mmCIF file of C-alpha atoms and ligand atoms in Angstrom:
data_model
loop_
_atom_site.group_PDB
_atom_site.id
_atom_site.type_symbol
_atom_site.label_atom_id
_atom_site.label_comp_id
_atom_site.label_asym_id
_atom_site.label_seq_id
_atom_site.Cartn_x
_atom_site.Cartn_y
_atom_site.Cartn_z
ATOM 1 C CA MET A 1 0.565 -2.936 21.814
ATOM 2 C CA THR A 2 0.866 -3.488 18.030
ATOM 3 C CA ILE A 3 1.485 -0.417 16.015
ATOM 4 C CA ASP A 4 -0.360 -0.479 12.721
ATOM 5 C CA ILE A 5 0.740 1.251 9.533
ATOM 6 C CA SER A 6 -2.362 3.419 9.303
ATOM 7 C CA MET A 7 -1.579 4.802 12.770
ATOM 8 C CA LEU A 8 1.982 5.736 11.707
ATOM 9 C CA ARG A 9 0.663 7.293 8.455
ATOM 10 C CA ARG A 10 -1.276 9.815 10.533
ATOM 11 C CA ILE A 11 2.009 11.149 11.966
ATOM 12 C CA PRO A 12 2.977 14.200 9.848
ATOM 13 C CA LEU A 13 6.724 13.248 10.046
ATOM 14 C CA PHE A 14 5.995 9.997 8.102
ATOM 15 C CA GLU A 15 3.018 11.014 5.963
ATOM 16 C CA GLU A 16 4.888 11.123 2.671
ATOM 17 C CA LEU A 17 6.592 7.712 3.016
ATOM 18 C CA GLU A 18 5.542 4.550 1.169
ATOM 19 C CA ASP A 19 3.857 1.693 3.106
ATOM 20 C CA ASN A 20 6.987 -0.517 2.947
ATOM 21 C CA GLU A 21 9.089 2.377 4.348
ATOM 22 C CA ILE A 22 6.639 2.905 7.196
ATOM 23 C CA ALA A 23 6.650 -0.820 7.850
ATOM 24 C CA ASN A 24 10.438 -0.610 8.314
ATOM 25 C CA ILE A 25 10.075 2.292 10.742
ATOM 26 C CA ARG A 26 7.415 0.411 12.749
ATOM 27 C CA GLU A 27 10.074 -2.133 13.745
ATOM 28 C CA LEU A 28 12.119 0.674 15.444
ATOM 29 C CA ILE A 29 9.285 2.138 17.495
ATOM 30 C CA GLN A 30 8.149 1.407 21.025
ATOM 31 C CA THR A 31 5.069 2.878 22.743
ATOM 32 C CA ARG A 32 4.668 4.124 26.249
ATOM 33 C CA ILE A 33 1.706 5.552 28.186
ATOM 34 C CA TYR A 34 2.090 8.557 30.463
ATOM 35 C CA ARG A 35 -0.698 9.499 32.863
ATOM 36 C CA LYS A 36 -1.939 13.056 33.229
ATOM 37 C CA ASN A 37 0.675 15.288 34.951
ATOM 38 C CA ASN A 38 3.430 12.672 34.674
ATOM 39 C CA VAL A 39 6.846 14.102 33.838
ATOM 40 C CA ILE A 40 8.033 12.712 30.495
ATOM 41 C CA LEU A 41 11.343 14.627 30.196
ATOM 42 C CA LEU A 42 13.296 16.642 32.753
ATOM 43 C CA GLU A 43 15.339 19.725 31.745
ATOM 44 C CA GLU A 44 19.068 19.041 32.015
ATOM 45 C CA ASP A 45 18.680 15.254 31.712
ATOM 46 C CA PHE A 46 20.762 13.505 29.158
ATOM 47 C CA GLY A 47 18.629 12.735 26.077
ATOM 48 C CA ASP A 48 18.883 10.022 23.472
ATOM 49 C CA THR A 49 15.335 9.371 22.433
ATOM 50 C CA LEU A 50 12.782 11.065 20.159
ATOM 51 C CA PHE A 51 9.128 11.110 21.162
ATOM 52 C CA ILE A 52 6.051 11.393 18.950
ATOM 53 C CA ILE A 53 2.642 11.928 20.497
ATOM 54 C CA ASN A 54 0.225 9.306 19.227
ATOM 55 C CA THR A 55 -2.679 10.373 21.474
ATOM 56 C CA GLY A 56 -2.895 13.100 24.096
ATOM 57 C CA SER A 57 -1.061 16.373 24.623
ATOM 58 C CA VAL A 58 1.974 17.646 26.526
ATOM 59 C CA LYS A 59 3.250 20.947 27.787
ATOM 60 C CA ILE A 60 6.850 22.112 27.326
ATOM 61 C CA THR A 61 7.947 24.067 30.387
ATOM 62 C CA ARG A 62 10.785 25.710 32.123
ATOM 63 C CA ILE A 63 11.012 26.998 35.694
ATOM 64 C CA ASN A 64 11.922 30.660 35.986
ATOM 65 C CA GLU A 65 14.082 32.312 38.677
ATOM 66 C CA ASP A 66 11.073 32.713 41.035
ATOM 67 C CA GLY A 67 10.388 28.984 40.805
ATOM 68 C CA LYS A 68 7.359 29.566 38.541
ATOM 69 C CA GLU A 69 6.454 27.345 35.640
ATOM 70 C CA VAL A 70 6.700 29.047 32.219
ATOM 71 C CA ILE A 71 4.872 27.232 29.414
ATOM 72 C CA LEU A 72 6.857 27.483 26.139
ATOM 73 C CA SER A 73 4.417 25.480 24.090
ATOM 74 C CA ILE A 74 1.702 22.882 24.062
ATOM 75 C CA LEU A 75 2.110 19.916 21.680
ATOM 76 C CA ARG A 76 -0.607 17.460 20.745
ATOM 77 C CA ASP A 77 -1.155 14.198 18.786
ATOM 78 C CA GLY A 78 1.009 13.783 15.727
ATOM 79 C CA GLU A 79 3.720 16.223 16.966
ATOM 80 C CA PHE A 80 7.217 15.290 18.113
ATOM 81 C CA PHE A 81 9.539 16.385 20.921
ATOM 82 C CA GLY A 82 13.005 15.504 22.177
ATOM 83 C CA GLU A 83 14.665 16.253 18.871
ATOM 84 C CA MET A 84 16.821 19.059 20.134
ATOM 85 C CA SER A 85 19.176 16.959 22.333
ATOM 86 C CA ILE A 86 19.302 14.310 19.612
ATOM 87 C CA LEU A 87 20.408 16.864 17.093
ATOM 88 C CA ASP A 88 22.885 18.903 19.118
ATOM 89 C CA GLY A 89 24.008 16.337 21.732
ATOM 90 C CA GLU A 90 23.243 18.734 24.651
ATOM 91 C CA SER A 91 21.000 17.994 27.615
ATOM 92 C CA ARG A 92 17.198 18.319 27.442
ATOM 93 C CA SER A 93 16.312 21.989 26.881
ATOM 94 C CA ALA A 94 13.016 21.903 28.817
ATOM 95 C CA ASN A 95 10.659 19.768 30.854
ATOM 96 C CA VAL A 96 7.866 17.863 29.091
ATOM 97 C CA ILE A 97 4.756 17.020 31.095
ATOM 98 C CA ALA A 98 1.645 15.060 30.036
ATOM 99 C CA MET A 99 -1.436 17.341 30.139
ATOM 100 C CA GLU A 100 -3.759 14.325 29.823
ATOM 101 C CA ASP A 101 -3.279 10.569 29.609
ATOM 102 C CA SER A 102 -1.039 10.279 26.535
ATOM 103 C CA GLU A 103 0.458 7.552 24.422
ATOM 104 C CA VAL A 104 3.852 8.329 22.905
ATOM 105 C CA LEU A 105 5.967 6.585 20.295
ATOM 106 C CA ILE A 106 9.662 6.390 21.126
ATOM 107 C CA LEU A 107 12.582 6.179 18.731
ATOM 108 C CA LYS A 108 16.259 5.712 19.742
ATOM 109 C CA ARG A 109 18.682 8.432 18.709
ATOM 110 C CA SER A 110 20.778 6.270 16.420
ATOM 111 C CA ASP A 111 17.641 4.974 14.678
ATOM 112 C CA PHE A 112 16.233 8.463 14.174
ATOM 113 C CA LEU A 113 19.541 9.760 12.784
ATOM 114 C CA ASP A 114 19.589 6.794 10.368
ATOM 115 C CA LEU A 115 16.067 7.614 9.264
ATOM 116 C CA LEU A 116 17.000 11.260 8.547
ATOM 117 C CA GLU A 117 19.795 10.063 6.269
ATOM 118 C CA ARG A 118 17.688 7.359 4.566
ATOM 119 C CA TYR A 119 14.583 9.439 4.057
ATOM 120 C CA PRO A 120 15.217 13.115 3.266
ATOM 121 C CA LYS A 121 11.470 13.780 3.330
ATOM 122 C CA ILE A 122 11.532 13.179 7.077
ATOM 123 C CA ALA A 123 14.451 15.602 7.439
ATOM 124 C CA ILE A 124 12.720 18.258 5.410
ATOM 125 C CA HIS A 125 9.483 17.916 7.407
ATOM 126 C CA LEU A 126 11.522 18.188 10.623
ATOM 127 C CA LEU A 127 13.169 21.369 9.380
ATOM 128 C CA GLU A 128 9.809 22.867 8.382
ATOM 129 C CA GLU A 129 8.402 22.191 11.831
ATOM 130 C CA LEU A 130 11.484 23.654 13.560
ATOM 131 C CA ALA A 131 11.198 26.808 11.395
ATOM 132 C CA GLN A 132 7.548 27.192 12.508
ATOM 133 C CA ARG A 133 8.441 26.602 16.136
ATOM 134 C CA LEU A 134 11.135 29.330 15.849
ATOM 135 C CA ARG A 135 8.614 31.729 14.300
ATOM 136 C CA ARG A 136 6.234 30.968 17.155
ATOM 137 C CA SER A 137 8.881 31.471 19.777
ATOM 138 C CA ASP A 138 9.847 34.812 18.116
ATOM 139 C CA ARG A 139 6.200 35.895 18.387
ATOM 140 C CA HIS A 140 6.058 34.662 21.960
ATOM 141 C CA ILE A 141 9.134 36.716 22.937
ATOM 142 C CA GLU A 142 7.678 39.744 21.224
ATOM 143 C CA SER A 143 4.356 39.371 23.128
ATOM 144 C CA LEU A 144 6.122 38.925 26.505
ATOM 145 C CA SER A 145 7.916 42.171 25.948
ATOM 146 C CA LEU A 146 4.608 43.953 25.677
ATOM 147 C CA SER A 147 3.634 45.307 29.083
ATOM 148 C CA ASP A 148 -0.116 45.110 28.621
ATOM 149 C CA ALA A 149 -1.615 41.951 30.211
ATOM 150 C CA GLU A 150 -4.676 42.003 27.961
ATOM 151 C CA HIS A 151 -2.350 41.632 24.963
ATOM 152 C CA ARG A 152 -0.313 38.897 26.489
ATOM 153 C CA VAL A 153 -3.427 36.907 27.402
ATOM 154 C CA GLY A 154 -4.865 37.535 23.922
ATOM 155 C CA ASN A 155 -1.603 36.360 22.389
ATOM 156 C CA ALA A 156 -1.587 33.257 24.525
ATOM 157 C CA LEU A 157 -5.093 32.452 23.303
ATOM 158 C CA LEU A 158 -3.881 32.922 19.764
ATOM 159 C CA ARG A 159 -1.113 30.399 20.309
ATOM 160 C CA LEU A 160 -3.611 27.976 21.814
ATOM 161 C CA ALA A 161 -5.893 28.522 18.820
ATOM 162 C CA GLU A 162 -2.987 27.597 16.573
ATOM 163 C CA ASP A 163 -2.048 24.561 18.653
ATOM 164 C CA LEU A 164 -5.448 23.205 19.611
ATOM 165 C CA GLY A 165 -8.168 25.108 17.766
ATOM 166 C CA VAL A 166 -10.570 23.854 15.130
ATOM 167 C CA HIS A 167 -11.112 26.599 12.464
ATOM 168 C CA LYS A 168 -14.503 26.817 10.780
ATOM 169 C CA LYS A 169 -15.990 29.823 8.885
ATOM 170 C CA GLY A 170 -13.875 32.415 10.655
ATOM 171 C CA VAL A 171 -14.636 31.029 14.166
ATOM 172 C CA VAL A 172 -11.989 29.100 16.093
ATOM 173 C CA THR A 173 -13.153 26.659 18.785
ATOM 174 C CA ILE A 174 -10.794 25.391 21.453
ATOM 175 C CA ASP A 175 -12.550 22.373 22.947
ATOM 176 C CA ASP A 176 -10.386 21.601 25.894
ATOM 177 C CA LEU A 177 -9.092 24.935 27.134
ATOM 178 C CA PRO A 178 -6.108 24.480 29.440
ATOM 179 C CA LEU A 179 -6.518 25.594 33.103
ATOM 180 C CA GLN A 180 -6.403 29.335 33.733
ATOM 181 C CA GLN A 181 -3.134 28.793 35.662
ATOM 182 C CA ASP A 182 -1.635 27.166 32.541
ATOM 183 C CA ILE A 183 -2.794 30.117 30.383
ATOM 184 C CA ALA A 184 -1.236 32.430 33.013
ATOM 185 C CA ASN A 185 2.045 30.473 32.743
ATOM 186 C CA MET A 186 1.974 30.913 28.951
ATOM 187 C CA ALA A 187 1.304 34.631 29.183
ATOM 188 C CA GLY A 188 3.716 35.468 32.056
ATOM 189 C CA THR A 189 0.909 36.725 34.275
ATOM 190 C CA SER A 190 -1.221 35.608 37.241
ATOM 191 C CA ARG A 191 -4.322 33.331 37.154
ATOM 192 C CA GLU A 192 -6.406 36.218 38.504
ATOM 193 C CA THR A 193 -5.334 38.410 35.577
ATOM 194 C CA VAL A 194 -6.269 35.666 33.101
ATOM 195 C CA SER A 195 -9.700 35.327 34.741
ATOM 196 C CA ARG A 196 -10.221 39.072 34.618
ATOM 197 C CA MET A 197 -9.013 39.300 30.958
ATOM 198 C CA LEU A 198 -11.180 36.405 29.840
ATOM 199 C CA LYS A 199 -14.244 38.168 31.322
ATOM 200 C CA MET A 200 -13.262 41.384 29.603
ATOM 201 C CA LEU A 201 -12.789 39.684 26.235
ATOM 202 C CA GLU A 202 -16.168 38.013 26.723
ATOM 203 C CA ASN A 203 -17.845 41.355 27.540
ATOM 204 C CA LYS A 204 -16.284 42.821 24.371
ATOM 205 C CA LYS A 205 -17.852 39.901 22.462
ATOM 206 C CA LEU A 206 -14.420 38.835 21.163
ATOM 207 C CA ILE A 207 -14.706 35.350 22.754
ATOM 208 C CA GLU A 208 -17.491 33.100 23.970
ATOM 209 C CA ARG A 209 -17.089 30.500 26.744
ATOM 210 C CA GLU A 210 -18.992 27.461 27.924
ATOM 211 C CA GLY A 211 -17.222 25.234 30.436
ATOM 212 C CA ARG A 212 -13.836 24.229 28.958
ATOM 213 C CA ILE A 213 -14.915 25.346 25.417
ATOM 214 C CA LEU A 214 -13.718 28.691 24.179
ATOM 215 C CA LYS A 215 -14.679 30.248 20.894
ATOM 216 C CA ILE A 216 -12.823 33.116 19.203
ATOM 217 C CA VAL A 217 -15.734 34.686 17.468
ATOM 218 C CA ASN A 218 -13.878 36.533 14.667
ATOM 219 C CA TYR A 219 -10.391 34.974 14.293
ATOM 220 C CA VAL A 220 -9.128 37.395 11.631
ATOM 221 C CA GLU A 221 -9.950 40.320 13.830
ATOM 222 C CA PHE A 222 -8.492 38.638 16.882
ATOM 223 C CA VAL A 223 -5.211 38.024 15.033
ATOM 224 C CA ARG A 224 -5.146 41.636 13.973
ATOM 225 C CA GLY A 225 -5.585 42.736 17.592
ATOM 226 C CA PHE A 226 -3.299 40.269 19.407
ATOM 227 C CA SER A 227 -0.686 38.822 17.073
ATOM 228 C CA LYS A 228 1.906 41.324 18.289
HETATM 229 P P1 CMP B 301 14.872 18.354 23.945
HETATM 230 O O1 CMP B 301 15.716 19.541 24.283
HETATM 231 O O2 CMP B 301 15.559 17.118 23.527
HETATM 232 O O3 CMP B 301 13.893 18.065 25.160
HETATM 233 C C1 CMP B 301 12.902 19.035 25.488
HETATM 234 C C2 CMP B 301 12.061 19.253 24.210
HETATM 235 O O4 CMP B 301 11.045 20.266 24.346
HETATM 236 C C3 CMP B 301 12.935 19.755 23.053
HETATM 237 O O5 CMP B 301 13.854 18.755 22.673
HETATM 238 C C4 CMP B 301 11.893 20.125 22.065
HETATM 239 O O6 CMP B 301 11.337 18.958 21.461
HETATM 240 C C5 CMP B 301 10.838 20.714 23.013
HETATM 241 N N1 CMP B 301 10.891 22.215 23.004
HETATM 242 C C6 CMP B 301 11.831 22.946 23.631
HETATM 243 N N2 CMP B 301 11.580 24.238 23.421
HETATM 244 C C7 CMP B 301 10.455 24.334 22.686
HETATM 245 C C8 CMP B 301 9.650 25.399 22.127
HETATM 246 N N3 CMP B 301 9.938 26.686 22.335
HETATM 247 N N4 CMP B 301 8.581 25.087 21.372
HETATM 248 C C9 CMP B 301 8.231 23.766 21.169
HETATM 249 N N5 CMP B 301 8.912 22.745 21.655
HETATM 250 C C10 CMP B 301 10.041 23.003 22.382
#
């Protein structure tokens, strides 16, 4: 498949580069398709490639001591993964699994490190994104330490709203809500608890649901209630 410049320009990592710079980068990139539920990266594998999601979405997971999947994050089109092993030379820190049919762009480690040196704008963007991921992980840890399941589920919905939601006039709509089991794996609880909590949040008129669409009716209030 040919990669066109306008497609690469939509990738936040590259958005501030000139057309000729993006054209140079295009030569270094390969594309690959992963089907829904395919494993893209395995924790502990050796890693020497960076991935950028062109279309689709992936979940970043680890398996806990009881053998259960814990979802650390969900990433979607435009976002990158696989940078950690490239930067610190250690093995992959987590599993990455396609949540839908996804097309990813792949860059070799040596090419990516060259790009960081040649184009500081890419390096700055990478650092900004890593700072945001660290903040999000800090909030995640804080929410997992709260014993109340309602809060943990509410917090998982907030993270999904940040990752996947469309914000309009105070209402956030998540069009393709992950499975209740996935939300449970984000919140460190069971699917049954998620189902119960979603019904409760609906009864309290904090959310509305229709099929896979979920609306957070008053986002500001929801953040106030569940961000910690
Ligand atoms: P790497 O360790 O090379 O392979 C697994 C990737 O998952 C990792 O790089 C990051 O890109 C991504 N990843 C790991 N932990 C998180 C997290 N907490 N939030 C978002 N992405 C993560």
